[in-house]
Amino acid sequence: NAGVTQTPKFQVLKTGQSMTLQCAQDMNHEYMSWYRQDPGMGLRLIHYSVGAGITDQGEVPNGYNVSRSTTEDFPLRLLSAAPSQTSVYFCASSYGQPLPLHFGNGTRLTVT
Amino acid sequence: DQQVKQNSPSLSVQEGRISILNCDYTNSMFDYFLWYKKYPAEGPTFLISISSIKDKNEDGRFTVFLNKSAKHLSLHIVPSQPGDSAVYFCAATSPGNQFYFGTGTSLTVIP
């Protein structure tokens, strides 16, 4: 049982480039979310989804897009990368709120 | 504005002693609280939770205490073991709402 799988583990982008962070879960969880972790800021919610076809904004959504076409996948798109998006990104899922989240191992993104 | 605060960035404890990690929150609507543990290069993993209808929850060596009037919760680890060395995040939520996380406390258990 793989749980929550994130790819890639590391990524370096130049300012203005776009990319997609992948997230997949095999637990049939309805709820999926993306967080970023920055020093001194804890984990902050970017976007979340309560089921296929439904997405909503979290605390820090600007500069990111998401879609949820299947229960298993929840990709995060950076449209035009900025240095302020340098962070560690975590995807998480659960059967529903407020049940505990299962996290992936993160993607470390550097934007130069 | 940080709704969940962990004011101690780090804590060192001798093996076998008690570790106490603290967390404060500002939103009185929060009714469910969790602790997560994170090792380097891994995602956070769920450790223990407590509902606002309780003031204590135990799971083996881990106990969470909730003081609603003070808007304060704490995680006690007894006895502490070197494998407990990690970053601990507290989180809080209210019905239909997102989780709010603290900034984390790095625990080092000294053998």
PDB file of N, CA and C in Angstrom, chain B residues 3-6 9 13 17-18 20 28 32 38 43 47 51 63-64 74 77 81-83 88 90 93-94 106 108 111:
ATOM      1  N   GLN B   3      -3.018  31.341  13.865  1.00  0.00           N
ATOM      2  CA  GLN B   3      -4.084  30.937  14.789  1.00  0.00           C
ATOM      3  C   GLN B   3      -3.635  29.822  15.721  1.00  0.00           C
ATOM      4  N   VAL B   4      -2.554  29.135  15.344  1.00  0.00           N
ATOM      5  CA  VAL B   4      -2.010  28.075  16.183  1.00  0.00           C
ATOM      6  C   VAL B   4      -0.525  28.370  16.361  1.00  0.00           C
ATOM      7  N   LYS B   5      -0.085  28.431  17.604  1.00  0.00           N
ATOM      8  CA  LYS B   5       1.294  28.865  17.867  1.00  0.00           C
ATOM      9  C   LYS B   5       2.041  27.841  18.697  1.00  0.00           C
ATOM     10  N   GLN B   6       3.259  27.567  18.276  1.00  0.00           N
ATOM     11  CA  GLN B   6       4.171  26.771  19.074  1.00  0.00           C
ATOM     12  C   GLN B   6       5.365  27.669  19.354  1.00  0.00           C
ATOM     13  N   PRO B   9      10.768  26.763  19.526  1.00  0.00           N
ATOM     14  CA  PRO B   9      11.236  26.147  18.276  1.00  0.00           C
ATOM     15  C   PRO B   9      11.973  24.830  18.524  1.00  0.00           C
ATOM     16  N   VAL B  13      15.828  16.916  25.656  1.00  0.00           N
ATOM     17  CA  VAL B  13      15.445  16.163  26.843  1.00  0.00           C
ATOM     18  C   VAL B  13      16.340  14.926  26.936  1.00  0.00           C
ATOM     19  N   ARG B  17      13.416  10.690  30.358  1.00  0.00           N
ATOM     20  CA  ARG B  17      12.682  11.751  31.044  1.00  0.00           C
ATOM     21  C   ARG B  17      11.428  12.103  30.255  1.00  0.00           C
ATOM     22  N   ILE B  18      10.653  13.024  30.805  1.00  0.00           N
ATOM     23  CA  ILE B  18       9.421  13.460  30.144  1.00  0.00           C
ATOM     24  C   ILE B  18       9.713  14.598  29.173  1.00  0.00           C
ATOM     25  N   ILE B  20       7.709  17.614  27.169  1.00  0.00           N
ATOM     26  CA  ILE B  20       6.440  18.345  27.149  1.00  0.00           C
ATOM     27  C   ILE B  20       6.509  19.383  26.044  1.00  0.00           C
ATOM     28  N   SER B  28     -11.551  30.300  19.323  1.00  0.00           N
ATOM     29  CA  SER B  28     -12.364  29.538  20.275  1.00  0.00           C
ATOM     30  C   SER B  28     -13.312  28.556  19.580  1.00  0.00           C
ATOM     31  N   TYR B  32     -11.194  20.373  17.483  1.00  0.00           N
ATOM     32  CA  TYR B  32     -10.486  19.106  17.274  1.00  0.00           C
ATOM     33  C   TYR B  32      -9.027  19.451  17.070  1.00  0.00           C
ATOM     34  N   LYS B  38       7.276  14.665  12.523  1.00  0.00           N
ATOM     35  CA  LYS B  38       7.913  14.705  11.209  1.00  0.00           C
ATOM     36  C   LYS B  38       9.407  14.452  11.337  1.00  0.00           C
ATOM     37  N   GLY B  43       7.170  13.130   5.140  1.00  0.00           N
ATOM     38  CA  GLY B  43       5.998  13.916   5.460  1.00  0.00           C
ATOM     39  C   GLY B  43       5.598  13.740   6.904  1.00  0.00           C
ATOM     40  N   LEU B  47       0.009  11.488  15.029  1.00  0.00           N
ATOM     41  CA  LEU B  47       0.431  10.894  16.289  1.00  0.00           C
ATOM     42  C   LEU B  47      -0.748  10.658  17.231  1.00  0.00           C
ATOM     43  N   SER B  51     -10.534  15.635  21.043  1.00  0.00           N
ATOM     44  CA  SER B  51     -11.715  16.430  20.774  1.00  0.00           C
ATOM     45  C   SER B  51     -11.926  17.395  21.921  1.00  0.00           C
ATOM     46  N   THR B  63       0.543  11.381  25.625  1.00  0.00           N
ATOM     47  CA  THR B  63      -0.679  11.907  26.201  1.00  0.00           C
ATOM     48  C   THR B  63      -0.853  13.350  25.753  1.00  0.00           C
ATOM     49  N   VAL B  64      -2.048  13.690  25.305  1.00  0.00           N
ATOM     50  CA  VAL B  64      -2.347  15.076  24.957  1.00  0.00           C
ATOM     51  C   VAL B  64      -3.329  15.624  25.980  1.00  0.00           C
ATOM     52  N   SER B  74      -1.064  20.460  25.203  1.00  0.00           N
ATOM     53  CA  SER B  74       0.306  20.009  25.368  1.00  0.00           C
ATOM     54  C   SER B  74       0.383  18.520  25.051  1.00  0.00           C
ATOM     55  N   ILE B  77       5.387  13.123  26.407  1.00  0.00           N
ATOM     56  CA  ILE B  77       5.984  11.865  25.964  1.00  0.00           C
ATOM     57  C   ILE B  77       6.771  11.298  27.145  1.00  0.00           C
ATOM     58  N   GLN B  81      12.372   8.650  24.181  1.00  0.00           N
ATOM     59  CA  GLN B  81      13.350   7.748  23.578  1.00  0.00           C
ATOM     60  C   GLN B  81      14.060   8.462  22.435  1.00  0.00           C
ATOM     61  N   PRO B  82      15.292   8.057  22.113  1.00  0.00           N
ATOM     62  CA  PRO B  82      16.014   8.730  21.015  1.00  0.00           C
ATOM     63  C   PRO B  82      15.232   8.745  19.703  1.00  0.00           C
ATOM     64  N   GLY B  83      14.450   7.708  19.446  1.00  0.00           N
ATOM     65  CA  GLY B  83      13.644   7.654  18.227  1.00  0.00           C
ATOM     66  C   GLY B  83      12.519   8.681  18.189  1.00  0.00           C
ATOM     67  N   TYR B  88       7.684  18.231  15.879  1.00  0.00           N
ATOM     68  CA  TYR B  88       6.295  17.977  16.241  1.00  0.00           C
ATOM     69  C   TYR B  88       5.451  19.202  15.904  1.00  0.00           C
ATOM     70  N   CYS B  90       1.544  20.819  16.041  1.00  0.00           N
ATOM     71  CA  CYS B  90       0.161  20.712  16.479  1.00  0.00           C
ATOM     72  C   CYS B  90      -0.726  21.337  15.408  1.00  0.00           C
ATOM     73  N   THR B  93      -8.703  22.436  14.163  1.00  0.00           N
ATOM     74  CA  THR B  93      -9.725  22.665  13.144  1.00  0.00           C
ATOM     75  C   THR B  93     -11.080  22.852  13.823  1.00  0.00           C
ATOM     76  N   SER B  94     -12.011  23.373  13.064  1.00  0.00           N
ATOM     77  CA  SER B  94     -13.396  23.506  13.506  1.00  0.00           C
ATOM     78  C   SER B  94     -14.281  22.894  12.419  1.00  0.00           C
ATOM     79  N   SER B 106      11.148  21.320  17.398  1.00  0.00           N
ATOM     80  CA  SER B 106      12.126  20.266  17.127  1.00  0.00           C
ATOM     81  C   SER B 106      12.571  19.649  18.450  1.00  0.00           C
ATOM     82  N   THR B 108      14.818  16.988  20.548  1.00  0.00           N
ATOM     83  CA  THR B 108      16.014  16.143  20.531  1.00  0.00           C
ATOM     84  C   THR B 108      16.053  15.374  21.842  1.00  0.00           C
ATOM     85  N   PRO B 111      20.653  10.531  24.251  1.00  0.00           N
ATOM     86  CA  PRO B 111      20.843   9.193  24.859  1.00  0.00           C
ATOM     87  C   PRO B 111      21.672   9.265  26.145  1.00  0.00           C
TER      88      PRO B 111
END
